[in-house]
PDB file of C-alpha atoms in Angstrom:
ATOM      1  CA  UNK A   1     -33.815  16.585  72.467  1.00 46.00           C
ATOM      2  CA  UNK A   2     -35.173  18.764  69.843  1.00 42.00           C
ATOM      3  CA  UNK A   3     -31.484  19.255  68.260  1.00 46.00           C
ATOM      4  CA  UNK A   4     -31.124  15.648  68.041  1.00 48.00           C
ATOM      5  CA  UNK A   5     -34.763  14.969  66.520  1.00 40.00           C
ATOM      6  CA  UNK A   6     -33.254  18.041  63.705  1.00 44.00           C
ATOM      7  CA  UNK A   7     -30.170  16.020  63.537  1.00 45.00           C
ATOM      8  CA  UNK A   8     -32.404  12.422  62.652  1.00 49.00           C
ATOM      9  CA  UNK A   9     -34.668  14.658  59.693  1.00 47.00           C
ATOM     10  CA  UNK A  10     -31.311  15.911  58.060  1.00 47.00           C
ATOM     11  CA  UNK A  11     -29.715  12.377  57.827  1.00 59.00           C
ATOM     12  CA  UNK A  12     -32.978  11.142  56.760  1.00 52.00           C
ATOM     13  CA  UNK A  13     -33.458  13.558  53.993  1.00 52.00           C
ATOM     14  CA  UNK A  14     -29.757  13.307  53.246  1.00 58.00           C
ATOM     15  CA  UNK A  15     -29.951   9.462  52.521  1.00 60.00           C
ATOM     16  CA  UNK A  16     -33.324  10.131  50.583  1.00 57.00           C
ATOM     17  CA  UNK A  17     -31.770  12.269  48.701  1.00 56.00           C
ATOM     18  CA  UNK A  18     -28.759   9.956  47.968  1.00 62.00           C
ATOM     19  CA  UNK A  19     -31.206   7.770  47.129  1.00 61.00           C
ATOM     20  CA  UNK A  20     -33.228   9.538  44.728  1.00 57.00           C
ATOM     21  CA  UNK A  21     -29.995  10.951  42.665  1.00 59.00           C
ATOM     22  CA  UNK A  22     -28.912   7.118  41.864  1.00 65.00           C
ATOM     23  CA  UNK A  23     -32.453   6.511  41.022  1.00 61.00           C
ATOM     24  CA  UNK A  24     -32.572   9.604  38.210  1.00 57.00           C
ATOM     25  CA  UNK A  25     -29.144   9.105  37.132  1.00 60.00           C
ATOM     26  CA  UNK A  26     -30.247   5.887  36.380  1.00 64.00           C
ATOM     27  CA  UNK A  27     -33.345   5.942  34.680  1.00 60.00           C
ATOM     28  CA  UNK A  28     -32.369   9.029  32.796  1.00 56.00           C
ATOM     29  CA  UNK A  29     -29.106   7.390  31.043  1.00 62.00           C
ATOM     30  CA  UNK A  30     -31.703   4.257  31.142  1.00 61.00           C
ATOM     31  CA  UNK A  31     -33.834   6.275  28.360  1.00 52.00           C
ATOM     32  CA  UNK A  32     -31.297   7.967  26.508  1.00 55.00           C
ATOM     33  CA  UNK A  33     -32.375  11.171  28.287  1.00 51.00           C
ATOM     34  CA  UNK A  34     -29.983  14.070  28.595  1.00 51.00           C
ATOM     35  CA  UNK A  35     -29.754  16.629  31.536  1.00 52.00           C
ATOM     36  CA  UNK A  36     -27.180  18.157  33.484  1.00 56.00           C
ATOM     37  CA  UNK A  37     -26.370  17.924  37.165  1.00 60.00           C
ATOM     38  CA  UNK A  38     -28.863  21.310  37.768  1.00 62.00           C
ATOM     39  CA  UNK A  39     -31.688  19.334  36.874  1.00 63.00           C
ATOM     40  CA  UNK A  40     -31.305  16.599  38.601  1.00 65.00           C
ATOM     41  CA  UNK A  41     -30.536  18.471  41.366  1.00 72.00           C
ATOM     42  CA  UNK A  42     -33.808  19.753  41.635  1.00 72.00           C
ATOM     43  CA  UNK A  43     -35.315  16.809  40.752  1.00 72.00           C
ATOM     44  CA  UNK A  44     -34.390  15.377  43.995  1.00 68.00           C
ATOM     45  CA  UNK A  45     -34.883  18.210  46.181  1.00 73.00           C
ATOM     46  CA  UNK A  46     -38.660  18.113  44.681  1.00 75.00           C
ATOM     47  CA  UNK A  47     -38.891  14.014  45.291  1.00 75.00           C
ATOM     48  CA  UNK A  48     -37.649  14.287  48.862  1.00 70.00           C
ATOM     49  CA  UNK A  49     -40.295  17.300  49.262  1.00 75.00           C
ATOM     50  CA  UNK A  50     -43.251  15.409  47.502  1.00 77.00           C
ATOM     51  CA  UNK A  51     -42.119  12.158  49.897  1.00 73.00           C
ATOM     52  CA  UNK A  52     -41.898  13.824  53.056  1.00 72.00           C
ATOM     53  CA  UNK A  53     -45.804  15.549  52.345  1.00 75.00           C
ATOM     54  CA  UNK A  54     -47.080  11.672  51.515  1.00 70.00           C
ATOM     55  CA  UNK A  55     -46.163  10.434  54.596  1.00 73.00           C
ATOM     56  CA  UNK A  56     -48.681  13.037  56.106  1.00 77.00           C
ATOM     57  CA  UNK A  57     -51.771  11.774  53.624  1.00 74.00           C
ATOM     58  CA  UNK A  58     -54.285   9.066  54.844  1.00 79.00           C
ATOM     59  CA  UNK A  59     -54.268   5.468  53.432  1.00 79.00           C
ATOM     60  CA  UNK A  60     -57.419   6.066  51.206  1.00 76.00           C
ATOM     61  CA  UNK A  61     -55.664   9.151  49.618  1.00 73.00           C
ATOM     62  CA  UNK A  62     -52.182   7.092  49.045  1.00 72.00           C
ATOM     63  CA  UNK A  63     -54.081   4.443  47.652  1.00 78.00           C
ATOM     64  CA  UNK A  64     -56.379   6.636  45.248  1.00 76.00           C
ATOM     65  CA  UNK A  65     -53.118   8.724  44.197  1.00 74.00           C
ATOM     66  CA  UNK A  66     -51.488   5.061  43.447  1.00 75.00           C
ATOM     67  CA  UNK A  67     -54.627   3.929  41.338  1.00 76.00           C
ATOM     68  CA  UNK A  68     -55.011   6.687  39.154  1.00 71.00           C
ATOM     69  CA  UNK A  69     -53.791   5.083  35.363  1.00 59.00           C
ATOM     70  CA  UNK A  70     -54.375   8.563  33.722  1.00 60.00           C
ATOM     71  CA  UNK A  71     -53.814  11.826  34.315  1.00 64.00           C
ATOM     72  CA  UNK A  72     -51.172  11.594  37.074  1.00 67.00           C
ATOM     73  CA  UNK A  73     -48.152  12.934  34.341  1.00 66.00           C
ATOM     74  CA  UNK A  74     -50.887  15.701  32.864  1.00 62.00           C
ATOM     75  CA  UNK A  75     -50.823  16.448  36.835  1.00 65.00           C
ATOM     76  CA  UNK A  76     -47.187  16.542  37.071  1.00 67.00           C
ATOM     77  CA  UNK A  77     -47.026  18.926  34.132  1.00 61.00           C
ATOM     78  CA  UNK A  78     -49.063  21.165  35.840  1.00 60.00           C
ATOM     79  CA  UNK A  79     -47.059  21.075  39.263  1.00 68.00           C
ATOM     80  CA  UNK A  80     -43.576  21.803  37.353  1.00 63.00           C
ATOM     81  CA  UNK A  81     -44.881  24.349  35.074  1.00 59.00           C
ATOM     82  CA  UNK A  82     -47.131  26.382  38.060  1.00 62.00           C
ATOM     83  CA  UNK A  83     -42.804  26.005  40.515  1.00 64.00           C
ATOM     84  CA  UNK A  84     -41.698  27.517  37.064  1.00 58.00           C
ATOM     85  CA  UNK A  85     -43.540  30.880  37.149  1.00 51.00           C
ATOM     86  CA  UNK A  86     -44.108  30.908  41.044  1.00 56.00           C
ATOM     87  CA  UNK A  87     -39.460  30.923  41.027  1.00 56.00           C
ATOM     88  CA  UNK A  88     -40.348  33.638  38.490  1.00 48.00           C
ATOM     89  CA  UNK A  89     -42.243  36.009  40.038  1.00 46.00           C
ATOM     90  CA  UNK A  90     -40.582  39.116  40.276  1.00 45.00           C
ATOM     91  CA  UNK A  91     -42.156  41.238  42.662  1.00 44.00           C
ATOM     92  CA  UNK A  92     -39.437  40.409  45.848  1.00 34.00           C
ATOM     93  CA  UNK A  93     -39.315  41.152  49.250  1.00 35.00           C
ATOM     94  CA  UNK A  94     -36.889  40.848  52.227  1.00 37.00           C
ATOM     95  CA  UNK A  95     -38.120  38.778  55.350  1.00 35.00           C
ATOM     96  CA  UNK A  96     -36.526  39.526  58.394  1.00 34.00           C
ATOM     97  CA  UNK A  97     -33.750  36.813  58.270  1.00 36.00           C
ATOM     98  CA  UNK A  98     -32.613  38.170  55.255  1.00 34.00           C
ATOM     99  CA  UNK A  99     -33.902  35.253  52.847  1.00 31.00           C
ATOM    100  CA  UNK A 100     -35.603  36.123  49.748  1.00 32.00           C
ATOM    101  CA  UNK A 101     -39.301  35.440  50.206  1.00 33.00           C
ATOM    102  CA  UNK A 102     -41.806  35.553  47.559  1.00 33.00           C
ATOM    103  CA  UNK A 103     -44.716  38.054  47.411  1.00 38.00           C
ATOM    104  CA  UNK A 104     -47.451  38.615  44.827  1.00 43.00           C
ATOM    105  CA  UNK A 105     -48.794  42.548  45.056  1.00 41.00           C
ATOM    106  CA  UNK A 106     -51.768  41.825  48.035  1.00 39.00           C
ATOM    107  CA  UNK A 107     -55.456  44.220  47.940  1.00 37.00           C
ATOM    108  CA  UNK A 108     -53.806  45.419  50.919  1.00 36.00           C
ATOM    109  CA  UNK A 109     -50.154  46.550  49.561  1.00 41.00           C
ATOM    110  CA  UNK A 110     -50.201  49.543  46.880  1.00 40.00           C
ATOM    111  CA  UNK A 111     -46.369  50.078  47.072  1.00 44.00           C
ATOM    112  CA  UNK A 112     -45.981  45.923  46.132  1.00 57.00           C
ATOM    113  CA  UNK A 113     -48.236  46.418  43.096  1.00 61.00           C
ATOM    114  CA  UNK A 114     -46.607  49.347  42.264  1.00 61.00           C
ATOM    115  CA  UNK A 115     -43.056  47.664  42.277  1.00 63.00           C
ATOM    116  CA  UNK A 116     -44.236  44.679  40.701  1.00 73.00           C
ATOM    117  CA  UNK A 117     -45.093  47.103  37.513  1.00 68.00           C
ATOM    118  CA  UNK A 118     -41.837  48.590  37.434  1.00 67.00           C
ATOM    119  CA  UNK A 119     -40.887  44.970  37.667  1.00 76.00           C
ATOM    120  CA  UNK A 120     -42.840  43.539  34.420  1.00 81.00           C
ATOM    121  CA  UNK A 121     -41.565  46.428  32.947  1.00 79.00           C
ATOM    122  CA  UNK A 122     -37.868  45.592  32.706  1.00 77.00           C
ATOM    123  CA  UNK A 123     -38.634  41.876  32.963  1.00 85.00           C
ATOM    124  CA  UNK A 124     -38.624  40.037  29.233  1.00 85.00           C
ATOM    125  CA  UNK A 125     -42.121  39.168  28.617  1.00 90.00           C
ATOM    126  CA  UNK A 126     -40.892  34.845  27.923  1.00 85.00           C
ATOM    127  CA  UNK A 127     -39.618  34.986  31.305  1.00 85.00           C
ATOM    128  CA  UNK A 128     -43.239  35.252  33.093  1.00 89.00           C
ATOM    129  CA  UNK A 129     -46.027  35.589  30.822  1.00 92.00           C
ATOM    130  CA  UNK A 130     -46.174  31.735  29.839  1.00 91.00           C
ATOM    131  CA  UNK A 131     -46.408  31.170  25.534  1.00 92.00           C
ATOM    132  CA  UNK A 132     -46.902  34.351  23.803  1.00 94.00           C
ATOM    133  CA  UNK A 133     -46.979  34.698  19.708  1.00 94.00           C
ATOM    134  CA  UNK A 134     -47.701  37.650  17.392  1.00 95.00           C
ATOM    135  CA  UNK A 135     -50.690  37.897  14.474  1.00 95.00           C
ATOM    136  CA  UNK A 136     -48.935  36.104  12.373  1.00 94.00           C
ATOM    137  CA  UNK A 137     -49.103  32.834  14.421  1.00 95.00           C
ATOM    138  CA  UNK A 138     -52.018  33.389  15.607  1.00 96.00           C
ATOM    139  CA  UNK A 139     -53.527  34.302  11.994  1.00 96.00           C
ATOM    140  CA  UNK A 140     -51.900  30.785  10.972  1.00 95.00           C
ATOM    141  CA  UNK A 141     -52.408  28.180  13.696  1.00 94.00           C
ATOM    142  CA  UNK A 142     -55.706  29.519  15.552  1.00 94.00           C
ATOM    143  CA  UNK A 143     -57.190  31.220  12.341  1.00 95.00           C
ATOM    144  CA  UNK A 144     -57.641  35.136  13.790  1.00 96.00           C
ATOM    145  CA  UNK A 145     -57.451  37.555  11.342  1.00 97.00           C
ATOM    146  CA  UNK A 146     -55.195  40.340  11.766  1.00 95.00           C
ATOM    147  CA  UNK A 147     -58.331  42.527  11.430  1.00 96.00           C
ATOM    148  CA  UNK A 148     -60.407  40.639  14.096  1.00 97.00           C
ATOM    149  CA  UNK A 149     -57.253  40.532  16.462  1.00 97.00           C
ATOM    150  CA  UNK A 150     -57.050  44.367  16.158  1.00 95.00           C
ATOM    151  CA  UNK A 151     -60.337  45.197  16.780  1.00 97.00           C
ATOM    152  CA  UNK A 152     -60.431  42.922  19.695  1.00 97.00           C
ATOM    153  CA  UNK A 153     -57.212  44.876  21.129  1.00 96.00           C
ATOM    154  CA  UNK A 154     -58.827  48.037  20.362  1.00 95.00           C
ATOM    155  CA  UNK A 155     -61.740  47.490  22.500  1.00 95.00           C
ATOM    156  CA  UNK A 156     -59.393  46.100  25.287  1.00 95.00           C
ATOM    157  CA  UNK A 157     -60.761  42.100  24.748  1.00 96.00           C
ATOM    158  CA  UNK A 158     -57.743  40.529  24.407  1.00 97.00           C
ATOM    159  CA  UNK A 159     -54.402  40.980  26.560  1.00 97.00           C
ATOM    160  CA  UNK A 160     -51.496  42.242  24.386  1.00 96.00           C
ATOM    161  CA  UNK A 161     -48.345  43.120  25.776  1.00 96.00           C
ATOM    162  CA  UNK A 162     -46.020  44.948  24.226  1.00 91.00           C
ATOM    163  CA  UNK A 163     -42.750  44.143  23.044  1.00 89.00           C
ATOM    164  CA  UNK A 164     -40.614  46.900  21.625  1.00 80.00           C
ATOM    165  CA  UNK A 165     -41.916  49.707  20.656  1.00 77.00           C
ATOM    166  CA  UNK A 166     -44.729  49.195  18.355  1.00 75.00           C
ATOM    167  CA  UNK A 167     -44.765  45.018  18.475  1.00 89.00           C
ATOM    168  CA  UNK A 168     -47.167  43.572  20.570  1.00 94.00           C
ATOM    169  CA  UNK A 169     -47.554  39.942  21.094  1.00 96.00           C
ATOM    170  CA  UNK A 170     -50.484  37.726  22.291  1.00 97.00           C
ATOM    171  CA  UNK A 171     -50.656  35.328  25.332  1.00 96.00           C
ATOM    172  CA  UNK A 172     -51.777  31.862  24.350  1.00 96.00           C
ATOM    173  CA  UNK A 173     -53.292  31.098  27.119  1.00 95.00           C
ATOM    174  CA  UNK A 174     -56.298  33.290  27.107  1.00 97.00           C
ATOM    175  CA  UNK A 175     -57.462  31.785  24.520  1.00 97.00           C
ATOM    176  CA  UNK A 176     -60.487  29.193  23.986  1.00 95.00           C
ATOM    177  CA  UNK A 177     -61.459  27.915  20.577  1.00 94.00           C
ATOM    178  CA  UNK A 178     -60.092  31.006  18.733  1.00 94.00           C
ATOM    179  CA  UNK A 179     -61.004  33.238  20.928  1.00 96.00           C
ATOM    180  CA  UNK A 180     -60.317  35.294  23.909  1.00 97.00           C
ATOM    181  CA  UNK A 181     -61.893  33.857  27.118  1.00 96.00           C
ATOM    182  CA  UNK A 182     -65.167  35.375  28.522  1.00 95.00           C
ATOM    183  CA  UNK A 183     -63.845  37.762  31.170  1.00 97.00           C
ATOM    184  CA  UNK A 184     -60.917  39.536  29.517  1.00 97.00           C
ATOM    185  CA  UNK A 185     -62.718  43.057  28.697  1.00 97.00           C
ATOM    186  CA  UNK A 186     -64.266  43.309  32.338  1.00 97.00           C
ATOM    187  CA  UNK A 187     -60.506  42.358  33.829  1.00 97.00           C
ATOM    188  CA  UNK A 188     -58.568  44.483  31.846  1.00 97.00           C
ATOM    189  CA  UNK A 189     -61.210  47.629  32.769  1.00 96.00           C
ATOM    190  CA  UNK A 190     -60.749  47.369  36.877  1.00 95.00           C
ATOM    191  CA  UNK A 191     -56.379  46.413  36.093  1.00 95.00           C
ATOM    192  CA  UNK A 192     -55.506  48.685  33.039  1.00 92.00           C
ATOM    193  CA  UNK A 193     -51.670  47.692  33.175  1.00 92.00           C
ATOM    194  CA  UNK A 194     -52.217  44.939  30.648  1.00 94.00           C
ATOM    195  CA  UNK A 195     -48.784  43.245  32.021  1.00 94.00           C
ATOM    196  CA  UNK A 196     -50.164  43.728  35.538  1.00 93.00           C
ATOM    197  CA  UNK A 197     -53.392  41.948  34.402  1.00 95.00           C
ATOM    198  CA  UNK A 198     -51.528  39.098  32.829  1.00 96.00           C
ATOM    199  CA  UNK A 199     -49.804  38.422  36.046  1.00 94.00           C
ATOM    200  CA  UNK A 200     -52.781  38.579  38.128  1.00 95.00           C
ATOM    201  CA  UNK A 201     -54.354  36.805  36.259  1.00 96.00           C
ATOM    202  CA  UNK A 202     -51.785  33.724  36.106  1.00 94.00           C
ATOM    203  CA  UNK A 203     -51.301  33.356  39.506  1.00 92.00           C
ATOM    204  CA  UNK A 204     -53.440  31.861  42.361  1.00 92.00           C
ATOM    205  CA  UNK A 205     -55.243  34.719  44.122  1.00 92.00           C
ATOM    206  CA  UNK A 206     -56.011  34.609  47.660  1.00 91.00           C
ATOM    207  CA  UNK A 207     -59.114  36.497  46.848  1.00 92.00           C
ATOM    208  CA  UNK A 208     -60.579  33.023  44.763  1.00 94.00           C
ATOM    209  CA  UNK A 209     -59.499  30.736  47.419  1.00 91.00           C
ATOM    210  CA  UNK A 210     -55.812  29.897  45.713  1.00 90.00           C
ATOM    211  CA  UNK A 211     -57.230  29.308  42.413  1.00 93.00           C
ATOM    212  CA  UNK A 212     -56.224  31.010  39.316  1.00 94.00           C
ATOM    213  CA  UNK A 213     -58.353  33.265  37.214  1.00 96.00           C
ATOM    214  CA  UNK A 214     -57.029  32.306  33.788  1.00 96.00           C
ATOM    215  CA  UNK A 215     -57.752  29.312  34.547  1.00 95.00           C
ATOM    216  CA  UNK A 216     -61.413  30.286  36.100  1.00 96.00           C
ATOM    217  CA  UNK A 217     -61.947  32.364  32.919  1.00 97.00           C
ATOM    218  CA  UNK A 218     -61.317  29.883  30.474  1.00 95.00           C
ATOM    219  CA  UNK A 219     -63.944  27.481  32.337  1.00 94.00           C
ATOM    220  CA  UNK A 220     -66.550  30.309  31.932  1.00 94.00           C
ATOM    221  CA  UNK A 221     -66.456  31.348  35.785  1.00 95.00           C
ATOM    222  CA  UNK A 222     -66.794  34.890  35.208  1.00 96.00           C
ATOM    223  CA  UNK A 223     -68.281  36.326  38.132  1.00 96.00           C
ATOM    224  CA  UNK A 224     -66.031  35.085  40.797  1.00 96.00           C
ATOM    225  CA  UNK A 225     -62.832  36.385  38.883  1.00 97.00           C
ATOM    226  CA  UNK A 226     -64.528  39.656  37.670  1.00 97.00           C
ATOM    227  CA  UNK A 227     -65.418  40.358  42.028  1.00 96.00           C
ATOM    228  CA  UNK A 228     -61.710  39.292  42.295  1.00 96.00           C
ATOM    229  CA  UNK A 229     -60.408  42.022  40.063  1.00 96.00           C
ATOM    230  CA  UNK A 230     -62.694  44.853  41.027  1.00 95.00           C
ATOM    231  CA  UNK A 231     -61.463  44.209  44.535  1.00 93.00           C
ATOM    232  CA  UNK A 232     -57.627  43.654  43.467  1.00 93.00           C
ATOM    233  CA  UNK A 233     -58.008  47.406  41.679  1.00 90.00           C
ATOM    234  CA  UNK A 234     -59.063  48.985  44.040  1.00 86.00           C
ATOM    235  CA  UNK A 235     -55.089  49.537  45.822  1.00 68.00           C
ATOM    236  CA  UNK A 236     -53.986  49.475  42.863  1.00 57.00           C
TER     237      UNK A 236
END
């Protein structure tokens, strides 16, 4: 019984996902838009995904989620971009099958932090760390002087990563209005590895209920992701 219940999902999500790759093959060649089979291809693995996990919300939240006018593609931004970096995390583990299975370093798990440094080590900083720029840009497009941006990294305000050997380079994200986000100094002194701090600190933590500190930092929420931190640090 249960092998033929299996047997009715896979044809289902087979024929959705027929379905789905005639619909984006269509309305991308529709607009003019060019991609290759790769993203379409994921495209419809994500559509049959996002389908399957409506069918399990009520009828208030599919009709809210249908009314909303604005917002809904800022939302789908968000979704894409936070599958980007959690398909780039590097810290890896085997399960016991065999698959690859995604792991962020736990409070509980020094050896997992400790890899996951090696791993940001060798890793090229583009590939995880979201936008980063150099003084330069930042002197020209969010008006920091050099000076200022030095001092800040002296005192350990601002995360700079390295690139090279004396190059370091800035990510964007930490900052608000020009500057870096209230929260920065007290991070970076309980997770001194500034590339270890910049990857805590874009991923949801289990310690902040899923949410993630950047993003908790840059809405002034200090406290929480400060506790966070001092807890993360202390198997580190």
């Amino acid at each position: 019984m249960s092998e033929d219940i299996h047997l009715q999902d896979l044809n289902f999500l087979n024929k959705c996902t027929e379905i789905f790759s005639c619909k984006f093959k269509k309305i991308f060649n529709n607009e003019g838009i060019h991609t290759d089979d790769g993203a379409i291809c994921v495209a419809e693995k994500l559509a049959v995904e996002i389908a399957t996990a409506l069918t399990c919300l009520s009828l208030g939240d599919l009709q809210a989620i249908g009314d909303m006018r604005s917002g809904l593609t800022g939302l789908a931004s968000q979704f894409v971009r936070a599958l980007a970096v959690e398909a780039a995390r590097p810290c890896l583990t085997k399960n016991d099958g065999g698959a690859g299975k995604l792991a962020v370093a736990s409070t509980t798990d020094i050896s997992s932090q400790s890899q996951c440094r090696g791993d940001l080590e060798s890793m090229v900083i583009e590939d995880w760390a979201g936008r980063v720029a150099g003084a330069t840009y930042l002197e020209e497009n969010l008006r920091i002087p050099r000076s200022t941006l030095h001092r800040w990294h002296r005192r350990n305000e601002v995360v700079a990563l390295r690139k090279g050997r004396q190059r370091h380079v800035f990510p964007l994200a930490q900052f608000v209005d020009g500057r870096p986000a209230s929260g920065i100094p007290e991070v970076l002194s309980y997770i001194s590895h500034p590339r270890l701090a910049w990857f805590w600190m874009l991923h949801p933590s289990p310690l902040l209920n899923g949410r993630v500190p950047i993003e908790l930092l840059r809405q002034d929420m200090v406290g929480d992701v400060v506790s966070a931190a001092r807890e993360y640090s202390r198997t580190s």
